[in-house]
Short mmCIF file of C-alpha atoms in Angstrom, two decimals:
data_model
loop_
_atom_site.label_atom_id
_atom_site.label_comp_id
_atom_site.label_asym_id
_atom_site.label_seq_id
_atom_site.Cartn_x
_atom_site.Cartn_y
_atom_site.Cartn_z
CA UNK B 1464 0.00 0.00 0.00
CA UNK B 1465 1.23 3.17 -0.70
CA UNK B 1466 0.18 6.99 0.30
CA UNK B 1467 0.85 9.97 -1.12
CA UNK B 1468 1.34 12.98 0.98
CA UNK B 1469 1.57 16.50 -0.83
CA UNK B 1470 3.08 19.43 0.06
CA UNK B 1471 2.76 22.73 -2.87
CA UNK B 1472 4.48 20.82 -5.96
CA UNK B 1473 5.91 18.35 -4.12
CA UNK B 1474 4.28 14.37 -3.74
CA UNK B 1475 6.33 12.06 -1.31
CA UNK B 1476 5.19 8.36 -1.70
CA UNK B 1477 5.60 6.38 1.21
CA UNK B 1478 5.65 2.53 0.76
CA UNK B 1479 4.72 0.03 3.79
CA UNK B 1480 3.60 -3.44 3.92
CA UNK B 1481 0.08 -4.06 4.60
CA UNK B 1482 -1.15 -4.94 7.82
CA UNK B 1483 1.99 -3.92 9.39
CA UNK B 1484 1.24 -1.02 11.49
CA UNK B 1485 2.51 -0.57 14.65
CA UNK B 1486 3.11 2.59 16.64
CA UNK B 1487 7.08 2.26 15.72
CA UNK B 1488 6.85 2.59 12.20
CA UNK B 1489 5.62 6.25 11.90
CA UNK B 1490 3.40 5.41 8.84
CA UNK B 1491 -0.12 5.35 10.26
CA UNK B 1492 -3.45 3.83 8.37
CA UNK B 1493 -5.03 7.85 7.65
CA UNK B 1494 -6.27 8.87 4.66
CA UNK B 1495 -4.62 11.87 4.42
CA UNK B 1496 -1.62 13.10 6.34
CA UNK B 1497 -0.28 16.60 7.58
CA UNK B 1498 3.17 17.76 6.52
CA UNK B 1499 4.45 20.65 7.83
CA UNK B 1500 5.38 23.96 5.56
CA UNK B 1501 8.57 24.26 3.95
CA UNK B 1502 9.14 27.28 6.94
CA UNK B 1503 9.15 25.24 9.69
CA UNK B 1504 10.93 22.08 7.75
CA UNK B 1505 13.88 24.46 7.26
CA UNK B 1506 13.85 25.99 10.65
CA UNK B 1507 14.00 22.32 12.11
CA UNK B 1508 16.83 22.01 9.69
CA UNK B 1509 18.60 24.70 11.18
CA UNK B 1510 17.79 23.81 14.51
CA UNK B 1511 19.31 20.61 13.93
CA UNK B 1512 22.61 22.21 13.47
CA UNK B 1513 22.73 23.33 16.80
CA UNK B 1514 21.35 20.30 18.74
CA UNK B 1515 23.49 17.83 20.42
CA UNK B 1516 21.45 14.56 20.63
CA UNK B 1517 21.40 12.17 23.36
CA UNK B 1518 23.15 9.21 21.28
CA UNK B 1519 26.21 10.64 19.51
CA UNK B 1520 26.70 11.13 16.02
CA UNK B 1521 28.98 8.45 15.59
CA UNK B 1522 26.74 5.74 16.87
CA UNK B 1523 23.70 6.49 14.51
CA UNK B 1524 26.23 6.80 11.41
CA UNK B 1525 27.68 3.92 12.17
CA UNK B 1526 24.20 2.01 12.50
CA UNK B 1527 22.62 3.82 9.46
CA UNK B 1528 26.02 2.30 7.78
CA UNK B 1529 25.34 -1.04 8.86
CA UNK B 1530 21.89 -0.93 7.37
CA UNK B 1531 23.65 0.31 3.94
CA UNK B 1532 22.65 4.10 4.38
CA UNK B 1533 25.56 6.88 3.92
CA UNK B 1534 24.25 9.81 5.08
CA UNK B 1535 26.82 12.60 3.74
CA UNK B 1536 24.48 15.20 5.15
CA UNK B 1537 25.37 15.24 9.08
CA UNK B 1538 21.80 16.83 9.51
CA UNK B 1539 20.21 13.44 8.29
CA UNK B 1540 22.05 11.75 11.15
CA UNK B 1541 20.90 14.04 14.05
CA UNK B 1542 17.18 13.84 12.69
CA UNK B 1543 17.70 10.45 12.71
CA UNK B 1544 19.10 10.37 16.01
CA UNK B 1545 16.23 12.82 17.18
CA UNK B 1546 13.82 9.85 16.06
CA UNK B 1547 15.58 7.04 17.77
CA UNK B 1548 15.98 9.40 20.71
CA UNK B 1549 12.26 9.72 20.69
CA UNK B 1550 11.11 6.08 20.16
CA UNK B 1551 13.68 5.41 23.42
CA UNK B 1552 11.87 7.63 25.31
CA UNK B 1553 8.73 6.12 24.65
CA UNK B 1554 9.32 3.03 25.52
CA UNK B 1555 11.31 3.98 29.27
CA UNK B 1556 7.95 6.29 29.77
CA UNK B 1557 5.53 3.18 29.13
CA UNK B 1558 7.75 0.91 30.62
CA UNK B 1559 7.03 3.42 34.01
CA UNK B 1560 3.92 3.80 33.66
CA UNK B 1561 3.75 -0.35 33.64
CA UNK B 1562 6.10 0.31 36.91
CA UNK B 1563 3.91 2.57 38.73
CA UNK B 1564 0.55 0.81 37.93
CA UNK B 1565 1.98 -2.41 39.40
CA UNK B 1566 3.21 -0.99 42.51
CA UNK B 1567 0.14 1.50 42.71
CA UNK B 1568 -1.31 -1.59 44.92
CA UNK B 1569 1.41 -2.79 46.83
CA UNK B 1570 2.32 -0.24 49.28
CA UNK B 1571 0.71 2.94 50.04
CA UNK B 1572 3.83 4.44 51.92
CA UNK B 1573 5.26 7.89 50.84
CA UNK B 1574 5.47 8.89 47.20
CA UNK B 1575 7.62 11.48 47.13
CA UNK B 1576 10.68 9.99 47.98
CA UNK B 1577 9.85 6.81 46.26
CA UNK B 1578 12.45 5.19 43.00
CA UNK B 1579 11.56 3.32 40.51
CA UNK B 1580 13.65 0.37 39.03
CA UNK B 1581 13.62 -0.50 35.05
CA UNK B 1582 13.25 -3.93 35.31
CA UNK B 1583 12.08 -6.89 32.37
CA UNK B 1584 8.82 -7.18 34.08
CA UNK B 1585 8.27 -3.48 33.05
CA UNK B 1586 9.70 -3.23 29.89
CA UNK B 1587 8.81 -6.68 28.15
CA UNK B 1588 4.89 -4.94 28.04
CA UNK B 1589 5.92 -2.07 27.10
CA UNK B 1590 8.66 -3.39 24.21
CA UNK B 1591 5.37 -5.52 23.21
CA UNK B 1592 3.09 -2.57 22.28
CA UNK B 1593 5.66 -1.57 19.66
CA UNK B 1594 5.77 -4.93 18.23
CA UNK B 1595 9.49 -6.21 19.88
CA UNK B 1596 9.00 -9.22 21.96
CA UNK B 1597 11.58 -10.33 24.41
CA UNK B 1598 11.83 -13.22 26.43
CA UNK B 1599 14.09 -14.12 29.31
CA UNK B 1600 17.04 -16.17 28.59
CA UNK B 1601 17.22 -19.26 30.84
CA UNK B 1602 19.95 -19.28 33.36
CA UNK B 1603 21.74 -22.12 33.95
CA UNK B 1604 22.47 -23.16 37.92
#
């Protein structure tokens, strides 16, 4: 299936599999999409420049490498590292808000001072609503 999003004289068509959607992939199941104006494309751009991401440079060339993309435009890397940066962040905020409605029952001590720990219980759930299943590996005694 394919969509075609327009923006003034340009048409970007965006290829994905059928029945494939998950909230990872970005491509969503709408008829029609927003894009922003070419304004606040190139002012992203620009911000880019300036932004220091979370997971270096080097790291998201060197994946992007591995999957046979060279980027020669250092922008493409951060916005790529912006994304990753993002889906990270989505999945440690699910994966508390797994942590906090299990313990919501257990103790009702104070909350203020209270630390949560990422643990497999918590993230497996929340890896699972993106479509990435783990499972334990079995340890050996």
């Amino acid at each position: 299936m394919s969509e075609g999003l327009q923006q003034g004289n340009a048409t970007v068509n965006v290829k994905h599999e059928s029945g494939a959607s998950s909230p990872a992939s970005g491509v969503g199941t709408a008829e029609s999409r927003s894009v922003p104006s070419g304004q606040s494309l190139s002012e992203l751009l620009l911000q880019l420049e300036d932004y220091s991401p979370t997971l270096p440079d080097a790291v998201t060339a060197h994946y992007l490498n591995t999957a046979g993309l060279e980027a020669s435009d250092p922008r493409v890397v951060r916005l790529v590292s912006l994304a990753a940066q993002k889906f990270l962040s989505d999945i440690t905020n699910d994966a508390l808000q797994h942590c906090k409605m299990r313990g919501a029952g257990q103790s009702k001590k104070a909350t203020k001072d209270k630390r949560y720990t990422l643990t497999m219980e918590d993230l497996t759930p929340a890896l699972q609503e993106y479509g990435i299943n783990v499972k334990k590996p079995h340890y050996f005694v």
